[in-house]
XYZ file of C-alpha atoms in Angstrom:
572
model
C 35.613 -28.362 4.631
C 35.044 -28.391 0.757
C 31.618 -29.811 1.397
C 30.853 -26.561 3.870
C 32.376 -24.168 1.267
C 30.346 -25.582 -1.588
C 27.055 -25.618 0.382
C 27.751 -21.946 1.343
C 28.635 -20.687 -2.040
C 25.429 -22.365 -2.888
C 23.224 -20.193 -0.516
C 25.192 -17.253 -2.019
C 23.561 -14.574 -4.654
C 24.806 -10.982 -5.203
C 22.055 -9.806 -3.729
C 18.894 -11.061 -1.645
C 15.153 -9.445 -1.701
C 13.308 -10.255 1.522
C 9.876 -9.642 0.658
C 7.735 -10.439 -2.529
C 4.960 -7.235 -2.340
C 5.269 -4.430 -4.496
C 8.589 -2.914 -3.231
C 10.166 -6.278 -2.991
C 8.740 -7.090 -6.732
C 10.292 -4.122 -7.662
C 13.905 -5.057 -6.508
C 13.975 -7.664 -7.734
C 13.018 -6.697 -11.055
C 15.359 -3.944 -10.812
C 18.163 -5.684 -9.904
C 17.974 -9.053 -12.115
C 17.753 -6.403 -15.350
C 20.878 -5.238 -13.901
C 22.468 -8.386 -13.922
C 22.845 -9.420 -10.483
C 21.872 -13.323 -9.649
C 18.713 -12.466 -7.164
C 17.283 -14.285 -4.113
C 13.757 -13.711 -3.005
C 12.716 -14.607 0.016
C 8.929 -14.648 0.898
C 7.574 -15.812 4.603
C 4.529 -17.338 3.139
C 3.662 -19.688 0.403
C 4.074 -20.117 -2.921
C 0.821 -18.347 -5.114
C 1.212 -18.610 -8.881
C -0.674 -15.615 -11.152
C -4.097 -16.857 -12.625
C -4.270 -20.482 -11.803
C -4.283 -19.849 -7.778
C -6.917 -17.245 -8.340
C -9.602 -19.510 -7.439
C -12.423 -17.328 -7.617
C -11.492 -15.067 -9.969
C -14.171 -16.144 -12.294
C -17.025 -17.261 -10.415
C -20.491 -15.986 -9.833
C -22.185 -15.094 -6.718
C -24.683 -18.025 -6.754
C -21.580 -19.942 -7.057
C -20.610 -19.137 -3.503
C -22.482 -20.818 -0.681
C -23.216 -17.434 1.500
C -22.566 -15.237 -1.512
C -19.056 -13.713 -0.121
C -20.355 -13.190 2.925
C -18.210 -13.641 6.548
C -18.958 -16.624 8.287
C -18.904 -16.477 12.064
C -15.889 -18.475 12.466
C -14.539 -16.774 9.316
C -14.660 -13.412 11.693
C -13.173 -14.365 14.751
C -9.964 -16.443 12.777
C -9.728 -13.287 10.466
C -10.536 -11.006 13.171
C -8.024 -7.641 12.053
C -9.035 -8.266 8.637
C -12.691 -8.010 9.638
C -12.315 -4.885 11.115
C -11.659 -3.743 7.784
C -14.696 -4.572 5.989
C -15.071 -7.799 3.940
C -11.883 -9.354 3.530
C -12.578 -12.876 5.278
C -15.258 -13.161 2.897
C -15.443 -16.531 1.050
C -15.525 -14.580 -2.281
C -11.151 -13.069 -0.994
C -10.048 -14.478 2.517
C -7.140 -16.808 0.665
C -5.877 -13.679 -0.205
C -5.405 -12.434 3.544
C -3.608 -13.706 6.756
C -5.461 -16.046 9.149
C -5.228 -13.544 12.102
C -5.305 -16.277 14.623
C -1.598 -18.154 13.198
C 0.210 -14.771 13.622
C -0.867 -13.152 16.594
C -0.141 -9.701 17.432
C -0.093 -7.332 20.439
C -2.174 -3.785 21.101
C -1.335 -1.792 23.728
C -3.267 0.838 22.084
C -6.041 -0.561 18.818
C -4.217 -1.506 15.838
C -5.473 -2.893 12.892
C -2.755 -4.948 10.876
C -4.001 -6.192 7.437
C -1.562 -8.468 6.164
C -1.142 -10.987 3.465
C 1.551 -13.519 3.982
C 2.038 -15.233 0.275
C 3.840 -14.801 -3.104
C 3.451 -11.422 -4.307
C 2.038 -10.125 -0.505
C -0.709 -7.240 -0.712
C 0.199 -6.079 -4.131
C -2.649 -8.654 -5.422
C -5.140 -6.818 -3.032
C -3.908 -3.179 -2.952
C -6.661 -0.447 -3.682
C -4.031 0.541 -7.438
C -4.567 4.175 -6.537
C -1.160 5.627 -7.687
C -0.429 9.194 -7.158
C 3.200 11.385 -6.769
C 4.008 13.088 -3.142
C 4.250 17.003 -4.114
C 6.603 19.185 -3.831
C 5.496 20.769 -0.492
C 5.025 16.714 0.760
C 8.613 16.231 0.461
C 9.515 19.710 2.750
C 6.151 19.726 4.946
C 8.243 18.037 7.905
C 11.362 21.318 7.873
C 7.707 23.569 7.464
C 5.948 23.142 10.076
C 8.662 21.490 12.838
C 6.700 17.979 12.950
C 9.367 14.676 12.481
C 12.653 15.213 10.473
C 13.411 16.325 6.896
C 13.146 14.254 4.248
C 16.663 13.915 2.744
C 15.274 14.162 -0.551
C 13.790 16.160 -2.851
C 10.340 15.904 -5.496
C 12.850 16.748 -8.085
C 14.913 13.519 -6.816
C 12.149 10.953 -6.730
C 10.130 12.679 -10.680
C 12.286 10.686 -12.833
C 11.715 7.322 -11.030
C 8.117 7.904 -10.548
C 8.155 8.465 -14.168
C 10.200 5.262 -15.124
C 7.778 3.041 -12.429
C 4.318 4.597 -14.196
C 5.617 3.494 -17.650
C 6.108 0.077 -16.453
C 3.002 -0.586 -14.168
C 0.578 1.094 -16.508
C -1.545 4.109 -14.589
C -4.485 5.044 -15.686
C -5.055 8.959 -15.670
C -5.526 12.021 -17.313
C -2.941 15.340 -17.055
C -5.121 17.391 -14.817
C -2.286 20.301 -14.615
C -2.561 20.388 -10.928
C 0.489 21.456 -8.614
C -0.748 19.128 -5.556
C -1.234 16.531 -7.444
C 1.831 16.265 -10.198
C 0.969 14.615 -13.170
C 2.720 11.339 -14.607
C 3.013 8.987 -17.418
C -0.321 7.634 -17.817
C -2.348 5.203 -20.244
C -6.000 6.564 -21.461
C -7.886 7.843 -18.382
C -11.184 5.787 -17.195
C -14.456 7.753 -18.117
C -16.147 9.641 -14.983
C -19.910 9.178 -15.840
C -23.203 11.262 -15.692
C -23.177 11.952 -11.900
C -19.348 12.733 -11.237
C -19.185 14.968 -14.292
C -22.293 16.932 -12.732
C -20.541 17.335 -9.094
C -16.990 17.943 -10.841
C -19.019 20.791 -12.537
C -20.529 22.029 -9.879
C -17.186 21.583 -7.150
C -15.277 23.749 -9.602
C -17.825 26.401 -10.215
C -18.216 27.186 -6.692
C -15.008 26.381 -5.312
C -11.810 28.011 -6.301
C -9.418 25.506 -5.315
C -11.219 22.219 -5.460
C -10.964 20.225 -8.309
C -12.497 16.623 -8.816
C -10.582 14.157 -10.948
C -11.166 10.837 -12.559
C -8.701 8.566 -10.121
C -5.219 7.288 -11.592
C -5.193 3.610 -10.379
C -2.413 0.993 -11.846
C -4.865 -0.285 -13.914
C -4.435 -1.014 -17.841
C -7.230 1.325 -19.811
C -5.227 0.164 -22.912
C -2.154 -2.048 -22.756
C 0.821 -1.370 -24.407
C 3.597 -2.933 -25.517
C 6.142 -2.932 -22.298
C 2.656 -4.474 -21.336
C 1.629 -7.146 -23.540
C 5.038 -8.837 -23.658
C 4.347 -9.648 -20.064
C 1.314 -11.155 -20.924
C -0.476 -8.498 -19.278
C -4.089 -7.392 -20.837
C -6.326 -4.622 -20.447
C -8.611 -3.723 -18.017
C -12.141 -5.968 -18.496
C -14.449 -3.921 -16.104
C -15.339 -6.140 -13.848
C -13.920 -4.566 -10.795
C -13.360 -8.293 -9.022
C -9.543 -6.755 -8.763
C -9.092 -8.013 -5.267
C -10.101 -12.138 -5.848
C -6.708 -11.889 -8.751
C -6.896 -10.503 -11.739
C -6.301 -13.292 -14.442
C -6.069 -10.455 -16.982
C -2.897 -8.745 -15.563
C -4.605 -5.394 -15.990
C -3.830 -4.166 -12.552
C -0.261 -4.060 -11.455
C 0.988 -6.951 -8.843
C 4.453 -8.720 -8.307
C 2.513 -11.708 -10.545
C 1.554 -10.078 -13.204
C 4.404 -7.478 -13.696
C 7.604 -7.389 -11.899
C 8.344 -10.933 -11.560
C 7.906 -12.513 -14.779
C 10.019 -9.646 -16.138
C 12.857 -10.507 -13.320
C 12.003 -14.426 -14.356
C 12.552 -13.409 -18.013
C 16.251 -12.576 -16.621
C 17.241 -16.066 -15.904
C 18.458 -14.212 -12.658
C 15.962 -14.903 -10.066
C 15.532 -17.561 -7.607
C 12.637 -17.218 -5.574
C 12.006 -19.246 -2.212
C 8.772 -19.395 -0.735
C 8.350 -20.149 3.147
C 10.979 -19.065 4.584
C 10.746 -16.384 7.164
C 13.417 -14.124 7.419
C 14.181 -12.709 10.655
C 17.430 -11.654 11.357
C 20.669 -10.025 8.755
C 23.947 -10.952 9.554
C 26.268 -8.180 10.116
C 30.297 -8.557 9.681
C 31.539 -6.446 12.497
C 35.144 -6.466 10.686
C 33.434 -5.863 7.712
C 31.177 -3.119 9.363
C 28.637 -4.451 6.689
C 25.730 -7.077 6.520
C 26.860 -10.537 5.011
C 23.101 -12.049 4.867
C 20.120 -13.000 6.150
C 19.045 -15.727 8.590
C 15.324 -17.605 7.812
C 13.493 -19.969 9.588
C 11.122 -22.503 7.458
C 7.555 -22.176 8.017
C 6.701 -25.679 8.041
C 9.884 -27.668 9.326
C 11.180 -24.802 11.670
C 14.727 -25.544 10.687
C 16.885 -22.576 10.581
C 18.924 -21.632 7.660
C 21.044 -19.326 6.022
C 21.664 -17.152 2.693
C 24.606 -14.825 1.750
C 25.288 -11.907 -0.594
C 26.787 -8.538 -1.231
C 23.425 -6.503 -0.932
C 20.346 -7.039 0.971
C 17.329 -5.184 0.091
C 14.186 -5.524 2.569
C 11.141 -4.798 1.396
C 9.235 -7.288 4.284
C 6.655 -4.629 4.385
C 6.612 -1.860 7.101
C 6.079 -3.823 10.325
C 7.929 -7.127 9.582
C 11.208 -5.129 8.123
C 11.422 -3.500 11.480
C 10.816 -6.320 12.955
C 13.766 -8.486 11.045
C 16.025 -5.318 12.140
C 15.326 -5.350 15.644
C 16.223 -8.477 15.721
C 19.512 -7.849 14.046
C 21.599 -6.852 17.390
C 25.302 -7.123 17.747
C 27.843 -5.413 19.388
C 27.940 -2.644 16.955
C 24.052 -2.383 16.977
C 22.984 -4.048 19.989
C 19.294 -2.035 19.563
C 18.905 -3.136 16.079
C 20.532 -2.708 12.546
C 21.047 1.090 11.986
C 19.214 1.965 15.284
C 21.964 4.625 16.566
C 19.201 7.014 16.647
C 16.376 4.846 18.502
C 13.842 5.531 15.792
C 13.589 1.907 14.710
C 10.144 0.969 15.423
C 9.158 4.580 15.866
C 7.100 6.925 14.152
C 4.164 5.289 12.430
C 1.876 6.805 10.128
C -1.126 5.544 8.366
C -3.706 7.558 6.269
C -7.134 7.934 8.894
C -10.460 7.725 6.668
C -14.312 6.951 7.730
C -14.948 10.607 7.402
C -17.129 11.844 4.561
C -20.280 12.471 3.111
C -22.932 10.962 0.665
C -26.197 12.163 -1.092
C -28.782 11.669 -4.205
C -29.457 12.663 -6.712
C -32.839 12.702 -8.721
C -32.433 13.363 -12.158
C -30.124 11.858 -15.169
C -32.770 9.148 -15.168
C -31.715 8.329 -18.749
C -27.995 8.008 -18.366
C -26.599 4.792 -17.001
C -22.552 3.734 -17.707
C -20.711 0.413 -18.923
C -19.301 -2.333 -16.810
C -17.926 -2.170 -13.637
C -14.896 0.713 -13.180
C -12.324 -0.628 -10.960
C -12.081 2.999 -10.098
C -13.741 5.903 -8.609
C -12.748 9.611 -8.305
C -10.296 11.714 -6.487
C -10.860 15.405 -4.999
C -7.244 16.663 -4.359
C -6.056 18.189 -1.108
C -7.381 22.054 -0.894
C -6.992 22.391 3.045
C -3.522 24.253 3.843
C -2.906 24.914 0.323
C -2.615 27.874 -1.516
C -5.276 30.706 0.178
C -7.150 27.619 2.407
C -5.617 28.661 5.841
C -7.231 26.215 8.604
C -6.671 26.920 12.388
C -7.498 23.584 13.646
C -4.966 21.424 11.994
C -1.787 21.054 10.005
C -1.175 19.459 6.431
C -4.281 17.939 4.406
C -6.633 15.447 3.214
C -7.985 14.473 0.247
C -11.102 12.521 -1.182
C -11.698 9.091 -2.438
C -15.154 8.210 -4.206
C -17.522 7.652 -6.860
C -21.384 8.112 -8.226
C -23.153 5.039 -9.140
C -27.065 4.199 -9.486
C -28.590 2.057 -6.890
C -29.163 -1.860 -8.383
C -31.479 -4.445 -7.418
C -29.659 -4.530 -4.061
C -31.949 -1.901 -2.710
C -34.652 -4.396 -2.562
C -33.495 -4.918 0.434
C -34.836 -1.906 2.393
C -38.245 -1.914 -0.292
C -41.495 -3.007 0.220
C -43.296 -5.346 -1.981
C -43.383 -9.204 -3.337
C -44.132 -11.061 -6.644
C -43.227 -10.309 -9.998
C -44.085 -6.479 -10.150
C -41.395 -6.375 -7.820
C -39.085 -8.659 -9.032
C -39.594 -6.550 -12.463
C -38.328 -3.292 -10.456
C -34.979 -4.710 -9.087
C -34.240 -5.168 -12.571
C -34.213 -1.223 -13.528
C -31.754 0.757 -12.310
C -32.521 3.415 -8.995
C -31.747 6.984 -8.307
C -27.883 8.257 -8.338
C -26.179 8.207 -5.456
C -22.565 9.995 -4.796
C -20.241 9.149 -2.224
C -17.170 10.840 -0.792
C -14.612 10.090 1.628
C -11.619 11.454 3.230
C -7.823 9.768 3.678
C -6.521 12.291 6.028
C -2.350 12.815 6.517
C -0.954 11.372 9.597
C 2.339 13.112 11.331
C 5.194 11.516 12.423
C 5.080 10.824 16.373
C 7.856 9.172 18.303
C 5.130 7.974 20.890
C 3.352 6.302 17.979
C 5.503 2.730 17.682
C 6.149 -0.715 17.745
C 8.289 -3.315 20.218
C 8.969 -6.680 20.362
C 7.106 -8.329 22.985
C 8.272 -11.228 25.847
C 5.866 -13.543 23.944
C 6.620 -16.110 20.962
C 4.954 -17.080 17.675
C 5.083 -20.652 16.783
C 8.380 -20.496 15.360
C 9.858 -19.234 18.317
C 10.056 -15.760 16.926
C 9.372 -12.293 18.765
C 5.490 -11.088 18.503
C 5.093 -7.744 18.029
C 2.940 -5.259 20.200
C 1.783 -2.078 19.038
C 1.074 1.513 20.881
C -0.269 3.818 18.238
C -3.025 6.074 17.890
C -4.164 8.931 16.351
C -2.709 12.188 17.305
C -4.473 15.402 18.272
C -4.643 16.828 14.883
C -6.816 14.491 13.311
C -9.673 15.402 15.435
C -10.391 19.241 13.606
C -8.733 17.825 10.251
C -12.037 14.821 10.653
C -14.094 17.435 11.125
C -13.107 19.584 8.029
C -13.025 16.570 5.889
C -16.937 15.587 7.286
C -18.251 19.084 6.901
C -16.678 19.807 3.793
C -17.722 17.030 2.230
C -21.424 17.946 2.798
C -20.626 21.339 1.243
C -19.278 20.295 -1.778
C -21.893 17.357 -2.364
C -24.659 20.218 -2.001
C -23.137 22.747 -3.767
C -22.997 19.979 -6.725
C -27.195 19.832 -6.628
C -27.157 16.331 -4.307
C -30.138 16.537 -1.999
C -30.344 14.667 1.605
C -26.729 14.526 2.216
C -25.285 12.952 5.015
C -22.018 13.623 7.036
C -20.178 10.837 8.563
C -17.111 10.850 11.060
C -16.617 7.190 11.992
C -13.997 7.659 15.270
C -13.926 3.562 15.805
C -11.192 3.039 13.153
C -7.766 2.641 14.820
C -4.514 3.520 13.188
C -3.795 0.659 10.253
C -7.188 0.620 8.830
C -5.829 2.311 5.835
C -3.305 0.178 5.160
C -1.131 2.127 4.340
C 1.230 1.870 7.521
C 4.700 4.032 7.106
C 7.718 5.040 9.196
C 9.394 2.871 11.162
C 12.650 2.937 9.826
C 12.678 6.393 8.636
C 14.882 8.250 5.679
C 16.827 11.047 6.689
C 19.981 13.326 6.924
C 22.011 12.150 10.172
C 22.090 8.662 11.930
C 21.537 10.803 14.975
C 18.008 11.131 13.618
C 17.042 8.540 11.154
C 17.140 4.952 10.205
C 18.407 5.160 6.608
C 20.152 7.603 3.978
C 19.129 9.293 1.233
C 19.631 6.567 -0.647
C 17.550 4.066 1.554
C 20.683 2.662 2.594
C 21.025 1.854 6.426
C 23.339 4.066 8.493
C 26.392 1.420 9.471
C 25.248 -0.621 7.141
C 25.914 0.438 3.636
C 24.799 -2.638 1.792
C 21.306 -2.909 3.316
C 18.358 -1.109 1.805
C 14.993 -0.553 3.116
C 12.452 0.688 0.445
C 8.756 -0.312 1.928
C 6.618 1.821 3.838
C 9.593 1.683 6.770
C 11.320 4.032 5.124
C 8.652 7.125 5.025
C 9.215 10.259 6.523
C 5.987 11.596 6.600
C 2.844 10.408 4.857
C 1.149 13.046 2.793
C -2.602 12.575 2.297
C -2.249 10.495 -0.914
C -1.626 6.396 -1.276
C 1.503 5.811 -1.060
C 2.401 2.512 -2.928
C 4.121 4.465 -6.219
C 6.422 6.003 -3.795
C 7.299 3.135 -2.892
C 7.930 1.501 -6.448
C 10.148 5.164 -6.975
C 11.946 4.596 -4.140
C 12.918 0.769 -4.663
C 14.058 1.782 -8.549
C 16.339 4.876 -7.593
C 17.949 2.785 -4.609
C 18.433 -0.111 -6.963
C 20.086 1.765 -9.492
C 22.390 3.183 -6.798
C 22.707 0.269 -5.157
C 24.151 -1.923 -8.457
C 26.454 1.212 -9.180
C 28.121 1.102 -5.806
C 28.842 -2.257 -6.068
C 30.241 -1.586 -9.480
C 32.748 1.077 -7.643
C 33.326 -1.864 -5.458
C 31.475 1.022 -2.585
C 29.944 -1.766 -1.130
């Protein structure tokens, strides 16, 4: 008995982080500088910053196909194809082999995933931006989904105390849709974006172009450096690692300051899938894991659980949860578990040229581009078609040697050429707001994964209102780009893309005011089950048009704070 009690107290931590991305990083962070002893559980395997960037630092030639996807590269990576160039030789060990973790569509999904130490904040797109003040209420506005039980006047401080840390890049812009924050230096727009942000502003009353705000270090400073953590080198090779520490990942920021602690153990493949719940207790005792490679079952203890699995998989480890008290899943008294996905839809757009500025050119390689706020809905811009808003991700650049491609001509003279810069081009394109839809959800199938574990199929599409909000952000676009001086602009409105593409998946386990209604509190906490917090995409009420990852990082800070002061009341 003695031998049981000691092996138990030494699976037992005052709290457990399931999850390593950039919520879970967070937590953990969070909660070690609070002084709790910290578990971290990740499903995946151990990646350490710098050294297990393997290509980090190499050059094209250095690559047999020169990044390019193989054919069996494709069909073993085959969601993360669908997005673009991730099972490229240049980035695939930073993605999930498709083909070892199966999932189900009912209807198209695309699920991007990255199952390792520090998940997809080492491959995130670092564009950080604050939900409004109107994204917080849109929901009571206009009827779609449930209220947020929160306010923008909850979350400001935290997004505040998370930009400080991470480093943002940006520049006050003074804009009420797009709050501003605590930023380092802004990035430089050059010759091209300055002439369209000119020109978008002169004609347009309420369209403004900014220089993007990505968590990347302009110029480090000191809450940055004593992480080790450099600034940014312009080289914009951001998603093979960043040995620098410029942009902000669980590596290169939030874990070495929860290591600095001496309160964090961290546990590497081990895939949790199931908390314990107490039924005496009415409250969650721990988590249950199963080892990747052995397949032997284990499990850890402790007084709060925080899961931060990402969207999809911290559904999934609550629907799995059942007991009598919850026998649909932890918190699940309102059957929204699993419901209500959102992503941001993109693919439509517009590009064009531009002939003059032949003498300007710009340094290095921004990790960056520009972003053109939301206008639709907003202030006088009253649309018929749709509800809500989109706004614009992009950037100007000249054409390089890589237009060769489509050129006539051999031998030096033309070799000579590729070497001297081509006309400006300027690209836009739209990440359009999702609503909340019941319909739009996820189950656990009939079938099994190798370890024995419940697949899970998807049936989500796009709703109805992204068909006249596509073609607003297409059309308008084209007006802007023309109205800026670009010449043979073209419209795109690419309908293929399924719902996950953007990668920024949300809901699931939504916030709200009632357990009738909702998943969790207002303090992320789930409904029956006090001591369990959910602070990744799961807990999104509704999506807004911007990305979404500093909302999480808010969130995770504010419910960690609470979370180590109820325990302190002995609350939980």
């Amino acid at each position: 008995m003695n031998l049981n009690l000691d092996a138990k107290k030494g699976m037992t931590y005052d709290a457990i982080v399931v999850g390593s991305g950039i919520s879970g990083g967070w937590a953990a962070k969070e909660l070690t500088q609070k002084g709790l002893k910290v578990l971290m559980l990740e499903r995946g395997p151990d990646l350490k910053h710098v050294t297990d960037y393997p290509t980090a630092m190499k050059n094209p030639w250095e690559f047999p196909h020169r990044g390019k996807i193989e054919l069996w590269a494709a069909e073993e990576y085959w969601a993360n194809a669908r997005s673009g160039g991730k099972p490229g030789e240049d980035q695939r060990h930073m993605f999930t082999k498709d083909v070892d973790v199966p999932y189900i569509e009912k209807r198209p999904y695309d699920w991007i995933r990255a199952y390792h130490l520090g998940g997809r904040s080492l491959v995130w797109g670092r564009q950080s931006y604050r939900l409004n003040e109107r994204d917080f209420t849109a929901n009571l506005e206009d009827g779609h989904g449930t209220d947020w039980p929160i306010r923008y006047k909850d979350l400001a401080p935290w997004y505040s105390y998370v930009e400080k840390f991470a480093g943002v890049s940006g520049n006050r812009d003074g804009l009420a849709v797009l709050p501003d924050g605590e930023f380092v230096p802004p990035m430089q727009m050059n010759s091209i974006e300055l002439l369209a942000k000119a020109g978008i502003e002169k004609n347009f009353k309420n369209r403004h172009l900014v220089i993007g705000r990505p968590a990347i270090i302009s110029v480090a400073q000191k809450v940055h450096t004593d992480l080790g953590r450099a600034s940014c080198q312009f080289r914009n090779l951001c998603v093979r690692g960043c040995p620098y520490g410029a942009y902000f990942s669980t590596q290169s920021a939030t874990l070495p300051a929860a290591v600095k602690t001496g309160n964090l153990t961290v546990i590497t493949d081990k895939i949790a899938y199931q908390v314990i719940y107490d039924e005496q207790k009415n409250k969650a005792t721990g988590v249950r894991v199963i080892d990747q490679n052995t397949k032997q079952t284990q499990e850890y203890h402790a007084k709060i659980i925080f899961l931060n699995a990402s969207t999809m998989n911290t559904a999934w480890i609550m629907m799995q949860s059942t007991s009598k008290r919850f026998p649909n899943g932890l918190g699940n008294d309102s059957d929204q578990l699993g419901r209500n996905l959102m992503d941001h839809h993109l693919g439509a757009g517009a590009s064009g040229e531009f002939e003059g500025l032949q003498d300007t050119y710009y340094f290095g390689r921004r990790g960056n581009g520009i972003y053109i706020p939301r206008f639709a809905n907003w202030g006088d811009d009253k649309r018929k078609d749709f509800v809500r808003g989109f706004g614009y991700q992009g950037r100007g650049a000249r054409q390089d040697w890589v237009a060769g491609a489509t050129k006539d001509g051999f031998g030096p003279e033309f070799k000579d050429n590729l070497t001297k810069p081509g006309r400006w081009e300027f690209n836009i394109g739209g990440f359009g707001e999702t609503l909340p839809d019941p319909t739009n959800r996820m189950r656990l199938s009939n079938k099994k994964d190798q370890w024995g574990l419940p697949i899970i199929e998807f049936d989500a599409a796009w709703g109805e209102n992204t068909v006249g909000m596509r073609k607003a952000m297409m059309n308008d676009a084209a007006e802007m780009l023309e109205a800026a001086g670009l010449k043979n602009v073209k419209t795109r409105n690419d309908n293929t893309k399924n719902q996950g593409i953007g990668i920024h998946e949300m809901g699931a386990a939504r916030m709200g005011r009632d357990p009738k209604t909702s998943v969790l509190n207002s303090w992320n906490q789930v409904w029956g089950a006090k001591n369990v917090f959910v602070t990744d995409g799961a807990a999104m009420v509704s999506s807004s048009c911007v990305n979404p990852s500093l909302t999480y990082m808010a969130l995770t800070a504010r419910a960690a704070a609470h979370a180590v002061g109820e325990l302190k009341r002995m609350n939980l």
